[in-house]
Coordinates of C-alpha atoms and ligand atoms in Angstrom, one line a residue:
Chain A
M1 CA -57.1 7.5 -10.3
I2 CA -55.7 4.0 -11.2
K3 CA -54.2 2.1 -8.4
Q4 CA -52.0 -0.8 -9.1
L5 CA -52.4 -3.8 -6.8
H6 CA -50.5 -7.1 -6.6
I7 CA -52.7 -9.9 -5.2
P8 CA -51.4 -13.4 -4.7
L9 CA -54.1 -16.1 -4.5
G10 CA -53.1 -19.3 -3.1
S11 CA -51.3 -21.7 -2.9
Q12 CA -53.7 -22.2 0.1
H13 CA -56.8 -20.1 0.3
A14 CA -60.4 -20.3 1.6
A15 CA -61.8 -19.9 -1.8
L16 CA -59.4 -22.4 -3.6
L17 CA -60.3 -26.0 -3.8
E18 CA -56.9 -27.0 -4.9
P19 CA -53.3 -26.1 -4.3
L20 CA -52.9 -23.5 -7.1
R21 CA -51.0 -20.3 -6.9
L22 CA -52.2 -17.3 -9.0
D23 CA -50.4 -14.1 -9.0
F24 CA -52.6 -11.3 -10.0
S25 CA -51.9 -7.7 -10.9
T26 CA -54.7 -5.5 -11.0
E27 CA -55.7 -2.0 -11.7
N28 CA -58.2 -0.9 -9.4
E29 CA -60.6 -4.0 -9.5
R30 CA -59.6 -5.2 -13.0
I31 CA -57.1 -7.9 -13.6
V32 CA -54.2 -6.8 -15.9
S33 CA -51.9 -9.7 -15.5
V34 CA -51.8 -13.2 -14.0
R35 CA -49.1 -15.8 -13.4
S36 CA -49.9 -19.3 -12.3
D37 CA -47.9 -22.0 -10.6
M38 CA -49.3 -25.5 -9.9
G39 CA -46.7 -28.0 -9.0
Y40 CA -47.6 -28.2 -5.3
V41 CA -48.8 -31.8 -5.3
H42 CA -46.4 -33.6 -7.4
R43 CA -46.3 -37.2 -6.1
G44 CA -44.2 -38.8 -8.8
V45 CA -46.9 -41.3 -10.0
E46 CA -45.3 -41.6 -13.3
H47 CA -42.0 -42.4 -11.6
A48 CA -43.6 -45.0 -9.3
C49 CA -45.3 -46.7 -12.3
M50 CA -42.1 -46.9 -14.1
N51 CA -40.0 -48.3 -11.3
R52 CA -42.1 -49.9 -8.6
F53 CA -45.4 -51.4 -9.7
D54 CA -46.0 -54.0 -12.4
F55 CA -48.2 -53.2 -15.2
K56 CA -51.2 -55.2 -13.8
K57 CA -51.1 -53.0 -10.6
V58 CA -50.7 -49.6 -12.7
P59 CA -54.6 -49.1 -13.1
F60 CA -55.0 -49.1 -9.4
V61 CA -52.0 -46.8 -8.9
V62 CA -53.0 -44.2 -11.4
A63 CA -56.7 -44.3 -10.1
R64 CA -55.1 -42.5 -7.0
V65 CA -53.9 -39.6 -9.1
C66 CA -57.2 -38.0 -8.6
G67 CA -60.1 -38.7 -6.3
L68 CA -62.7 -37.2 -8.7
C69 CA -61.9 -38.8 -11.9
A70 CA -60.3 -41.9 -10.6
I71 CA -62.1 -44.1 -13.1
T72 CA -61.1 -42.1 -16.1
H73 CA -57.5 -42.5 -15.1
S74 CA -57.7 -46.2 -14.7
T75 CA -59.7 -46.7 -17.7
A76 CA -57.3 -44.7 -19.8
A77 CA -54.4 -46.7 -18.4
V78 CA -56.2 -49.9 -19.1
L79 CA -57.2 -48.9 -22.7
A80 CA -53.6 -48.0 -23.5
T81 CA -52.1 -51.2 -21.9
E82 CA -54.5 -53.5 -23.7
Q83 CA -53.1 -52.5 -27.0
I84 CA -49.8 -53.9 -26.1
V85 CA -50.5 -57.1 -24.3
E86 CA -52.6 -60.1 -25.4
C87 CA -56.1 -59.9 -24.3
M88 CA -59.7 -59.9 -25.7
V89 CA -62.0 -57.4 -24.0
S90 CA -65.6 -58.3 -24.4
E91 CA -68.1 -55.8 -25.7
R92 CA -69.9 -56.0 -22.5
A93 CA -66.9 -55.0 -20.5
Q94 CA -66.5 -51.9 -22.8
W95 CA -70.0 -50.9 -22.2
L96 CA -69.7 -51.3 -18.4
R97 CA -66.5 -49.0 -18.6
M98 CA -68.6 -46.4 -20.3
L99 CA -71.3 -46.6 -17.7
A100 CA -68.8 -46.0 -15.0
L101 CA -67.4 -43.1 -16.9
E102 CA -70.7 -41.5 -17.3
F103 CA -71.6 -41.8 -13.7
D104 CA -68.2 -40.2 -13.0
R105 CA -68.9 -37.3 -15.3
I106 CA -72.3 -36.7 -13.6
H107 CA -70.9 -36.5 -10.1
S108 CA -67.9 -34.4 -11.2
H109 CA -70.2 -31.9 -13.1
M110 CA -72.4 -31.6 -10.0
L111 CA -69.4 -31.0 -7.8
C112 CA -68.3 -28.3 -10.1
L113 CA -71.8 -26.6 -10.2
A114 CA -72.0 -26.8 -6.5
H115 CA -68.6 -25.0 -6.2
V116 CA -69.6 -22.4 -8.6
A117 CA -72.7 -21.7 -6.6
E118 CA -70.7 -21.5 -3.4
S119 CA -68.1 -19.4 -4.7
S120 CA -70.6 -16.9 -6.1
G121 CA -72.2 -16.6 -2.7
Y122 CA -75.1 -19.0 -3.1
E123 CA -74.7 -21.2 -0.3
A124 CA -78.2 -22.9 -0.4
L125 CA -77.8 -24.0 -4.0
F126 CA -74.4 -25.5 -3.0
M127 CA -76.1 -27.5 -0.3
H128 CA -78.9 -28.4 -2.7
T129 CA -76.6 -29.6 -5.4
M130 CA -74.4 -31.6 -3.2
M131 CA -77.4 -33.3 -1.7
E132 CA -78.6 -34.3 -5.1
R133 CA -75.1 -35.5 -6.1
E134 CA -75.3 -37.9 -3.2
R135 CA -77.7 -40.0 -5.4
V136 CA -74.9 -40.6 -8.0
M137 CA -72.4 -41.4 -5.3
E138 CA -74.8 -44.0 -4.0
A139 CA -75.2 -45.4 -7.5
Q140 CA -71.4 -45.6 -7.9
E141 CA -71.2 -47.6 -4.8
I142 CA -74.0 -50.0 -6.0
L143 CA -72.0 -50.4 -9.3
S144 CA -68.5 -50.8 -8.0
G145 CA -68.5 -51.2 -4.3
N146 CA -67.1 -47.8 -3.4
R147 CA -68.3 -44.2 -3.6
V148 CA -65.1 -42.6 -4.7
Q149 CA -62.5 -45.2 -5.6
F150 CA -64.2 -47.4 -8.1
D151 CA -61.4 -49.7 -8.9
Y152 CA -63.6 -50.9 -11.7
A153 CA -61.7 -50.9 -14.9
T154 CA -59.0 -53.4 -14.9
L155 CA -57.0 -55.2 -17.5
G156 CA -59.1 -57.5 -19.6
G157 CA -62.5 -55.9 -18.6
V158 CA -64.0 -54.8 -15.4
T159 CA -63.7 -56.0 -11.9
R160 CA -67.3 -57.0 -11.3
D161 CA -70.3 -58.0 -13.4
M162 CA -73.6 -56.4 -13.1
D163 CA -76.9 -58.4 -12.5
S164 CA -80.4 -57.2 -13.3
Q165 CA -81.1 -56.1 -9.7
C166 CA -78.0 -53.8 -9.8
A167 CA -79.3 -52.5 -13.1
Q168 CA -82.6 -51.7 -11.6
A169 CA -81.2 -50.0 -8.6
L170 CA -79.1 -47.7 -10.9
L171 CA -82.0 -46.9 -13.1
A172 CA -83.9 -46.0 -10.0
K173 CA -80.9 -43.6 -8.9
V174 CA -80.6 -42.0 -12.2
G175 CA -84.5 -41.6 -12.4
A176 CA -84.5 -39.8 -9.1
L177 CA -81.8 -37.5 -10.4
K178 CA -83.6 -36.9 -13.7
S179 CA -86.7 -35.7 -11.8
V180 CA -84.8 -33.1 -9.8
L181 CA -82.5 -31.9 -12.6
S182 CA -85.1 -29.5 -14.1
G183 CA -85.3 -27.8 -10.6
L184 CA -81.5 -27.4 -10.6
R185 CA -81.5 -26.0 -14.1
D186 CA -84.1 -23.6 -13.1
R187 CA -82.0 -22.4 -10.3
F188 CA -78.8 -22.1 -12.3
E189 CA -80.2 -20.6 -15.5
A190 CA -83.5 -18.9 -14.8
N191 CA -82.8 -17.4 -11.4
W192 CA -82.5 -13.6 -11.7
S193 CA -79.6 -13.2 -9.3
T194 CA -77.5 -16.0 -10.6
Q195 CA -78.0 -14.7 -14.2
M196 CA -76.6 -11.4 -13.0
R197 CA -73.6 -13.1 -11.5
F198 CA -72.9 -15.4 -14.4
K199 CA -73.8 -13.9 -17.6
G200 CA -70.9 -12.4 -19.5
V201 CA -68.3 -13.2 -16.8
G202 CA -65.3 -15.2 -17.4
A203 CA -65.7 -15.6 -21.1
I204 CA -63.3 -17.0 -23.6
T205 CA -63.9 -16.4 -27.3
L206 CA -63.9 -19.1 -29.9
E207 CA -60.6 -17.9 -31.5
E208 CA -58.9 -18.0 -28.1
A209 CA -60.3 -21.4 -27.2
Y210 CA -58.7 -22.8 -30.5
R211 CA -55.5 -20.9 -30.1
L212 CA -54.8 -22.0 -26.6
G213 CA -55.7 -25.6 -27.3
T214 CA -58.6 -25.7 -24.7
V215 CA -60.3 -29.0 -24.1
G216 CA -63.5 -30.3 -22.3
P217 CA -66.5 -28.3 -21.2
I218 CA -64.5 -24.9 -21.3
A219 CA -63.9 -25.5 -25.0
R220 CA -67.3 -26.8 -25.8
A221 CA -69.0 -23.8 -24.0
A222 CA -67.1 -21.6 -26.3
G223 CA -68.2 -23.3 -29.4
V224 CA -65.4 -25.8 -30.1
R225 CA -67.0 -29.1 -31.3
T226 CA -64.4 -31.2 -29.4
D227 CA -65.2 -34.4 -27.4
I228 CA -63.0 -37.4 -27.2
R229 CA -66.1 -39.5 -27.2
I230 CA -66.4 -38.8 -30.9
E231 CA -62.7 -38.3 -31.6
S232 CA -61.5 -41.8 -30.6
S233 CA -62.9 -45.2 -31.0
H234 CA -61.5 -46.8 -28.0
L235 CA -64.9 -47.1 -26.4
P236 CA -68.0 -47.6 -28.4
Y237 CA -69.7 -44.4 -27.8
R238 CA -70.9 -44.4 -31.5
A239 CA -73.1 -47.4 -30.8
L240 CA -74.9 -45.1 -28.3
G241 CA -75.6 -42.5 -30.8
F242 CA -73.4 -39.8 -28.9
E243 CA -73.2 -36.3 -30.2
P244 CA -71.4 -33.6 -28.4
I245 CA -73.1 -30.6 -26.8
V246 CA -71.8 -27.2 -27.9
A247 CA -72.7 -23.8 -26.5
L248 CA -71.5 -20.5 -28.0
E249 CA -71.0 -17.7 -25.4
G250 CA -68.2 -19.2 -23.6
D251 CA -68.9 -17.4 -20.4
L252 CA -69.7 -18.7 -17.0
Y253 CA -73.2 -19.0 -17.6
A254 CA -72.7 -21.1 -20.8
R255 CA -70.4 -23.4 -18.9
N256 CA -73.0 -24.0 -16.1
R257 CA -75.6 -24.6 -18.7
L258 CA -73.4 -26.9 -20.7
R259 CA -72.6 -29.0 -17.6
L260 CA -76.2 -29.4 -16.7
E261 CA -77.1 -30.4 -20.3
E262 CA -74.2 -32.8 -20.2
I263 CA -75.5 -34.4 -17.0
A264 CA -78.9 -34.8 -18.6
Q265 CA -77.1 -36.4 -21.7
S266 CA -75.1 -38.7 -19.4
I267 CA -78.2 -39.8 -17.8
E268 CA -79.6 -40.6 -21.1
L269 CA -76.5 -42.5 -22.0
I270 CA -76.6 -44.5 -18.9
E271 CA -80.2 -45.4 -19.6
R272 CA -79.1 -46.5 -23.1
I273 CA -76.3 -48.5 -21.8
L274 CA -78.4 -50.4 -19.2
E275 CA -81.0 -51.1 -21.8
G276 CA -78.8 -52.4 -24.5
L277 CA -76.0 -53.9 -22.4
P278 CA -74.5 -56.9 -24.5
E279 CA -74.0 -60.4 -23.0
G280 CA -70.6 -61.7 -22.5
A281 CA -67.8 -62.3 -19.9
H282 CA -67.1 -59.1 -17.9
L283 CA -63.5 -60.1 -17.4
S284 CA -61.1 -62.1 -19.5
K285 CA -57.5 -63.3 -19.1
V286 CA -54.5 -61.2 -19.9
R287 CA -51.5 -62.9 -21.3
G288 CA -48.0 -61.7 -21.9
R289 CA -46.3 -58.6 -21.0
P290 CA -46.5 -55.2 -22.5
K291 CA -44.2 -55.0 -25.5
G292 CA -44.3 -51.9 -27.7
E293 CA -46.1 -48.6 -27.3
A294 CA -49.6 -47.3 -27.3
M295 CA -51.7 -44.2 -26.4
A296 CA -55.2 -43.8 -25.3
R297 CA -57.4 -40.7 -25.0
I298 CA -60.6 -40.6 -23.2
E299 CA -63.1 -37.8 -22.4
A300 CA -62.7 -37.1 -18.7
P301 CA -65.2 -34.8 -17.0
R302 CA -62.8 -32.0 -17.4
G303 CA -61.8 -32.8 -20.9
E304 CA -59.2 -34.9 -22.8
L305 CA -57.2 -37.2 -20.7
F306 CA -54.2 -38.7 -22.5
Y307 CA -52.0 -41.8 -21.6
Y308 CA -49.0 -43.0 -23.3
V309 CA -47.4 -46.4 -22.3
R310 CA -44.4 -48.1 -23.6
G311 CA -43.2 -51.6 -22.5
N312 CA -40.2 -53.6 -23.5
G313 CA -41.3 -57.0 -22.6
G314 CA -40.7 -56.6 -18.9
A315 CA -43.3 -56.5 -16.1
I316 CA -42.7 -52.8 -15.5
F317 CA -43.4 -50.1 -18.0
E318 CA -40.5 -48.4 -19.6
R319 CA -42.4 -45.3 -19.9
L320 CA -45.8 -43.9 -18.8
R321 CA -47.0 -40.4 -19.6
I322 CA -50.1 -38.8 -18.2
R323 CA -51.5 -35.6 -19.7
T324 CA -54.5 -34.3 -17.8
P325 CA -57.2 -31.9 -19.0
T326 CA -56.5 -29.1 -16.6
Y327 CA -52.9 -29.2 -17.7
A328 CA -54.1 -28.5 -21.2
N329 CA -56.4 -25.7 -20.0
L330 CA -54.0 -23.9 -17.9
K331 CA -53.1 -21.3 -20.5
A332 CA -56.7 -20.6 -21.2
F333 CA -57.3 -20.0 -17.5
E334 CA -54.8 -17.1 -17.6
A335 CA -56.4 -15.7 -20.7
I336 CA -60.0 -15.9 -19.1
F337 CA -58.9 -14.0 -16.0
L338 CA -57.5 -11.0 -18.0
G339 CA -59.9 -8.1 -17.7
Q340 CA -62.2 -9.6 -15.1
E341 CA -63.2 -8.1 -11.7
Y342 CA -61.2 -9.4 -9.0
S343 CA -64.4 -10.2 -6.9
S344 CA -65.4 -12.7 -9.7
I345 CA -62.3 -14.7 -9.6
P346 CA -63.5 -17.4 -7.2
A347 CA -66.6 -18.1 -9.2
I348 CA -64.7 -18.0 -12.4
L349 CA -62.0 -20.4 -11.1
A350 CA -64.7 -22.8 -9.7
S351 CA -66.4 -22.9 -13.1
L352 CA -63.0 -23.7 -14.8
D353 CA -63.1 -26.9 -12.6
P354 CA -59.4 -27.0 -12.1
C355 CA -57.9 -30.3 -10.8
M356 CA -54.4 -29.7 -9.6
S357 CA -53.8 -33.1 -8.2
C358 CA -54.4 -34.5 -11.5
T359 CA -52.2 -31.9 -13.1
A360 CA -49.2 -32.2 -10.9
K361 CA -49.7 -36.0 -10.6
Chain B
M1 CA -48.7 -45.1 -33.5
R2 CA -47.4 -43.8 -36.9
R3 CA -44.6 -41.3 -36.4
T4 CA -43.0 -38.8 -38.8
E5 CA -39.4 -38.6 -38.3
I6 CA -38.0 -35.1 -38.4
T7 CA -34.8 -33.3 -37.2
P8 CA -35.3 -30.8 -34.4
D9 CA -34.2 -27.8 -36.7
R10 CA -37.0 -28.7 -39.1
L11 CA -39.6 -28.7 -36.4
L12 CA -41.0 -25.2 -36.6
G13 CA -41.3 -25.4 -40.4
E14 CA -43.2 -28.7 -40.3
V15 CA -45.5 -27.4 -37.7
R16 CA -46.1 -24.1 -39.5
A17 CA -46.8 -26.1 -42.7
F18 CA -49.8 -28.1 -41.3
Y19 CA -50.8 -26.8 -38.1
D20 CA -54.3 -25.1 -38.2
P21 CA -55.6 -24.4 -34.7
T22 CA -59.1 -24.9 -35.7
R23 CA -58.3 -28.4 -37.2
W24 CA -55.6 -29.7 -35.0
R25 CA -55.0 -29.5 -31.3
F26 CA -51.5 -29.7 -29.8
L27 CA -51.8 -32.5 -27.4
T28 CA -48.4 -32.5 -25.7
V29 CA -44.7 -33.0 -26.1
N30 CA -43.4 -36.3 -24.8
A31 CA -39.9 -37.5 -24.1
T32 CA -38.9 -41.2 -23.5
D33 CA -35.6 -42.3 -22.3
T34 CA -34.8 -45.3 -24.6
G35 CA -31.7 -46.1 -22.9
A36 CA -29.1 -44.5 -25.4
E37 CA -31.0 -41.3 -26.3
L38 CA -34.2 -39.3 -25.8
L39 CA -37.2 -40.0 -28.1
I40 CA -39.1 -36.7 -28.5
D41 CA -42.7 -36.7 -29.8
W42 CA -44.7 -33.8 -30.6
I43 CA -48.3 -35.0 -30.8
F44 CA -51.1 -33.4 -32.6
V45 CA -54.7 -34.6 -32.5
P46 CA -57.6 -33.6 -34.9
I47 CA -60.3 -31.7 -33.4
G48 CA -63.9 -33.3 -33.6
R49 CA -62.8 -36.0 -36.1
D50 CA -61.7 -39.5 -35.4
E51 CA -58.4 -39.7 -37.3
E52 CA -54.9 -40.6 -36.8
P53 CA -52.9 -38.2 -34.7
V54 CA -49.8 -36.6 -36.2
I55 CA -46.8 -37.5 -34.3
L56 CA -43.6 -35.6 -35.2
S57 CA -40.7 -37.3 -33.5
S58 CA -37.0 -37.1 -33.2
C59 CA -34.3 -39.0 -31.5
V60 CA -31.8 -36.7 -29.9
A61 CA -28.8 -36.8 -27.5
Y62 CA -29.5 -36.3 -23.8
Q63 CA -28.9 -32.6 -23.5
A64 CA -29.1 -31.6 -27.1
P65 CA -30.8 -28.2 -27.3
L66 CA -34.3 -28.3 -28.8
P67 CA -36.5 -25.5 -30.2
S68 CA -39.6 -24.4 -28.4
L69 CA -43.0 -24.2 -29.9
A70 CA -44.2 -21.8 -27.4
A71 CA -44.3 -18.8 -29.8
L72 CA -46.6 -20.7 -32.2
I73 CA -48.6 -22.7 -29.7
P74 CA -48.8 -21.1 -26.2
A75 CA -50.0 -24.4 -24.6
S76 CA -46.8 -26.2 -25.5
A77 CA -44.8 -24.2 -22.9
L78 CA -46.1 -26.3 -20.0
G79 CA -45.2 -29.6 -21.6
E80 CA -41.8 -28.4 -22.5
A81 CA -41.2 -27.2 -18.8
E82 CA -42.4 -30.7 -17.5
M83 CA -40.0 -32.5 -19.9
C84 CA -37.3 -30.2 -18.8
D85 CA -38.1 -30.8 -15.2
L86 CA -38.6 -34.7 -15.2
L87 CA -36.2 -35.7 -18.0
G88 CA -33.8 -32.8 -18.2
V89 CA -34.6 -32.2 -21.9
A90 CA -33.1 -28.8 -22.9
F91 CA -36.0 -27.1 -24.5
E92 CA -35.2 -23.6 -25.4
G93 CA -36.4 -21.2 -22.6
A94 CA -37.5 -24.0 -20.4
K95 CA -36.3 -24.1 -16.7
P96 CA -36.7 -27.0 -14.3
G97 CA -38.9 -26.4 -11.2
L98 CA -42.4 -26.9 -12.5
F99 CA -43.0 -29.9 -10.3
L100 CA -39.8 -30.6 -8.5
E101 CA -38.4 -28.8 -5.5
P102 CA -34.9 -27.4 -5.7
D103 CA -33.6 -30.1 -3.5
A104 CA -35.2 -32.9 -5.3
P105 CA -33.4 -35.4 -7.4
R106 CA -32.6 -34.1 -10.9
A107 CA -34.5 -35.5 -14.0
P108 CA -35.8 -38.5 -12.0
L109 CA -37.6 -40.2 -15.0
L110 CA -34.2 -40.8 -16.8
K111 CA -32.8 -44.4 -16.6
T112 CA -29.7 -43.3 -15.0
P113 CA -30.8 -40.2 -12.9
R114 CA -28.5 -37.4 -13.3
E115 CA -26.1 -36.6 -10.5
R116 CA -27.0 -33.4 -8.6
D117 CA -24.4 -30.7 -9.4
D118 CA -25.0 -28.9 -6.1
D119 CA -23.4 -25.5 -6.9
Chain C
M1 CA -89.4 -14.9 -5.5
F2 CA -92.7 -16.1 -4.4
K3 CA -91.8 -19.7 -5.3
A4 CA -88.6 -19.5 -3.4
L5 CA -90.4 -18.3 -0.3
I6 CA -92.9 -21.2 -0.3
E7 CA -90.2 -23.6 -0.9
A8 CA -88.2 -22.2 2.0
L9 CA -91.2 -22.7 4.3
L10 CA -91.8 -26.1 3.1
N11 CA -88.1 -27.0 3.7
L12 CA -88.5 -26.2 7.3
F13 CA -90.7 -29.2 7.7
K14 CA -88.6 -31.6 5.7
K15 CA -86.7 -34.3 7.3
P16 CA -82.8 -33.6 6.9
D17 CA -81.2 -35.6 4.1
T18 CA -78.2 -36.3 6.2
L19 CA -78.0 -38.9 8.9
T20 CA -76.8 -38.8 12.5
P21 CA -73.7 -40.8 13.3
K22 CA -76.0 -43.2 15.2
E23 CA -78.3 -43.6 12.2
A24 CA -75.3 -44.0 9.9
A25 CA -73.8 -46.7 12.0
A26 CA -77.2 -48.6 12.2
R27 CA -77.6 -48.5 8.5
A28 CA -77.1 -51.8 6.6
P29 CA -74.2 -51.7 4.2
V30 CA -75.0 -51.4 0.6
S31 CA -75.1 -54.8 -1.1
G32 CA -71.7 -55.4 -2.9
S33 CA -69.9 -52.8 -1.0
R34 CA -66.1 -53.4 -0.8
G35 CA -65.3 -53.7 2.8
A36 CA -62.9 -55.6 5.2
I37 CA -60.8 -58.5 3.8
G38 CA -61.3 -61.9 5.5
Y39 CA -58.9 -64.8 5.6
S40 CA -59.1 -68.3 6.9
E41 CA -55.9 -70.2 7.5
E42 CA -57.6 -73.6 7.2
A43 CA -58.8 -73.1 3.8
C44 CA -55.7 -71.4 2.5
I45 CA -53.2 -73.4 0.3
F46 CA -50.4 -70.9 0.5
C47 CA -50.1 -70.3 -3.1
L48 CA -49.1 -66.7 -2.3
K49 CA -51.1 -65.5 -5.3
C50 CA -52.7 -63.0 -3.2
E51 CA -49.5 -61.6 -2.0
K52 CA -48.2 -61.1 -5.5
A53 CA -51.4 -59.5 -6.9
C54 CA -51.9 -56.8 -4.0
P55 CA -51.1 -53.4 -5.6
P56 CA -49.9 -51.7 -2.4
A57 CA -48.4 -55.0 -0.9
A58 CA -50.7 -55.1 2.0
I59 CA -50.6 -58.8 2.3
L60 CA -47.4 -60.5 3.4
F61 CA -46.4 -64.1 4.2
I62 CA -43.7 -64.8 6.5
R63 CA -42.2 -68.3 6.5
D64 CA -40.9 -69.8 9.8
A65 CA -38.0 -72.3 10.0
A66 CA -40.3 -75.2 9.7
G67 CA -41.7 -73.7 6.4
K68 CA -45.0 -72.7 7.6
E69 CA -46.2 -69.5 6.1
S70 CA -48.2 -67.0 8.3
Y71 CA -50.6 -64.5 6.8
H72 CA -50.4 -60.8 7.6
H73 CA -52.7 -58.1 6.4
N74 CA -52.3 -54.4 6.9
P75 CA -55.7 -52.9 7.0
Y76 CA -54.3 -49.3 7.0
L77 CA -52.2 -50.0 3.7
C78 CA -55.0 -52.0 2.0
I79 CA -57.0 -50.0 -0.7
Y80 CA -59.8 -52.6 -0.6
C81 CA -59.6 -53.1 -4.3
G82 CA -60.4 -56.9 -4.1
E83 CA -57.4 -57.9 -6.4
C84 CA -56.3 -60.4 -3.8
V85 CA -59.7 -62.1 -3.8
R86 CA -59.9 -62.2 -7.5
A87 CA -56.3 -63.8 -7.6
C88 CA -57.1 -66.4 -5.0
P89 CA -57.8 -69.9 -6.3
K90 CA -60.3 -70.5 -3.3
P91 CA -62.1 -67.2 -3.1
D92 CA -64.9 -67.1 -0.4
E93 CA -63.1 -69.9 1.5
A94 CA -59.6 -68.8 2.1
L95 CA -59.9 -65.1 1.2
W96 CA -63.0 -62.9 0.8
Q97 CA -64.2 -59.3 1.0
E98 CA -67.0 -58.5 3.3
E99 CA -69.5 -55.8 3.0
R100 CA -69.2 -54.5 6.5
P101 CA -67.1 -51.3 6.6
V102 CA -63.6 -51.6 7.8
L103 CA -63.5 -50.6 11.5
S104 CA -60.4 -49.3 13.0
S105 CA -60.4 -52.2 15.5
S106 CA -57.1 -53.5 14.3
D107 CA -53.8 -52.7 15.9
P108 CA -52.5 -49.3 14.5
A109 CA -49.0 -50.3 15.5
I110 CA -48.8 -52.7 12.5
S111 CA -48.1 -49.8 10.3
K112 CA -45.1 -49.1 12.3
R113 CA -43.8 -52.5 12.0
W114 CA -44.8 -53.0 8.5
F115 CA -41.4 -52.0 6.8
A116 CA -39.6 -54.5 8.9
M117 CA -42.2 -57.1 8.2
E118 CA -41.9 -56.5 4.4
K119 CA -38.2 -57.1 4.7
E120 CA -38.7 -60.1 6.8
A121 CA -41.2 -61.6 4.3
V122 CA -38.6 -61.6 1.7
A123 CA -35.7 -62.7 3.8
S124 CA -37.7 -65.5 5.4
K125 CA -38.5 -67.0 2.1
V126 CA -34.7 -66.9 1.1
R127 CA -33.6 -68.3 4.5
Y128 CA -35.9 -71.3 4.1
K129 CA -34.9 -72.1 0.4
K130 CA -31.2 -71.9 1.6
A131 CA -32.0 -74.2 4.7
K132 CA -33.8 -76.8 2.4
R133 CA -30.8 -77.0 0.1
Ligands
LIG401 S1 -58.1 -55.6 -1.3 FE1 -56.4 -54.9 -2.5 S2 -55.1 -53.7 -1.4 FE2 -56.4 -54.9 0.1 S3 -55.2 -56.7 0.5 FE3 -56.5 -57.2 -1.3 S4 -55.2 -56.8 -3.2 FE4 -54.3 -55.7 -1.3
LIG402 S1 -54.3 -66.6 -2.8 FE1 -55.8 -67.6 -1.4 S2 -55.0 -69.6 -1.2 FE2 -53.4 -68.5 -2.1 S3 -52.2 -67.7 -0.4 FE3 -53.7 -66.2 -0.8 S4 -55.3 -66.7 0.6 FE4 -54.1 -68.6 0.4

């Protein structure tokens, strides 16, 4: 006998990390339809940046859009603004920005993995992942002076330079992380019970991923070769020999594996950056006021982050538009949930790594 | 930023002509209040290639009705709803309320925010 | 399975990775950590660059009738970004950022007064200009 059930999840729920509301209809345990609502934490950041804060302060304001990828927001805002004011950014500053972005990616991916473990009932792995993540947070504090809010990228460069002592400390931290990464991979990939929990769950096909305009790890795990690090030349990722990683299955297991591989890749990128860091000034003067319009895209941990700025010669932007990765993936979320068991929802949702405070800005 | 000027009624045809989801991703639709009218940009970016994005754009009067791309590109519905909410753009099928509460100011990102018509 | 069992047993004898509050308080701050903002009136030349640069407007200068500026900082509004120090022509002398964490030793009532002080900071400068003319 089929029993129809209507189950709302959120906007506040113990298994939810973010204020998102999902309305599920299920037939027995299987989900047949879903509707999402996500505007719970709208704070009017765009409005504030267009009315209150002058353009030099905007990178610090937009960093507060999201606590997890603060640096990606400020870097994207800075990259967009620098196209419409007079300034020369040194190669060194660009490399340091990439360094901060890669650290951010590692800690965000580890947080996501930890939550996947927790939501699928593997509490010990959650603790373990969070413990190792702490090394990255410490590295971020060494780099920028703060664990969460970097305030690192600023117009004209980065806020502080790096000396060899700092570079050594960072290398030691990523070295420590590297040595435990294989253990983590073992638990996520080779563990018998996690395999049962993850394989074939929450999958999205390649066609769907294309059709729904999916970005970031979700798209890459389904086989879409998309990564803004190769799609835009704002940051010199090419000099690092970066190539995106792509998986094929598109399920929860593939997403975990992809994130773990991307962590290893980011560690490698960090080592290459620290090795080949060009000399130069870390910060240069910015002249003039924003006039004209520009857009910037960068690869945030969750996918493509887009900024559009438009200035009319005044100190305050005429328009600032943010499009965040979760925003682009929301349609794919709904497609992924269809046909799944209700009991898998928390784990799937965690593996999609939603960031609602970004999305509702 | 290189734009291709179009008129709203030509939008669907233009998009159909070049949009291949395996080569292009619909980034978002953006609206800007230029002071006299709305500048609407439909932005498409190449997937996996570092090339210029395609920007279809159109200048329209404030409350001119605009076609929706949602039938062709499901991901566009969200962007249209946001623009409807924050700038009062009249996309087909879009309703305000994505971000803003019912008692919030209307279209706050317009230069002269719209008066609330409390009915 | 066997490996996990051994690991679980070994973990019983490992030191916890976390710190007790006492240990945490005794730990030296990370070098270069962004902490409290310090200010010295003697060294300040009252150029007001820091007031202008601060993103959340956590620094205010209020001018009295004699033209003397007084510095006010709201540690609850401050985001510890360090923009003010970078803007200051005499960093490390007039305005600097310490490594020690910000303790909640300052007066919380300052947040209540802050809106009034913001208005006063603007008004006091206008008043002074008028009086001078
Ligand atoms: S650290 Fe930043 S927020 Fe704090 S007073 Fe200085 S400029 Fe303002
Ligand atoms: S920027 Fe420095 S010198 Fe100028 S007012 Fe502020 S503290 Fe004083």
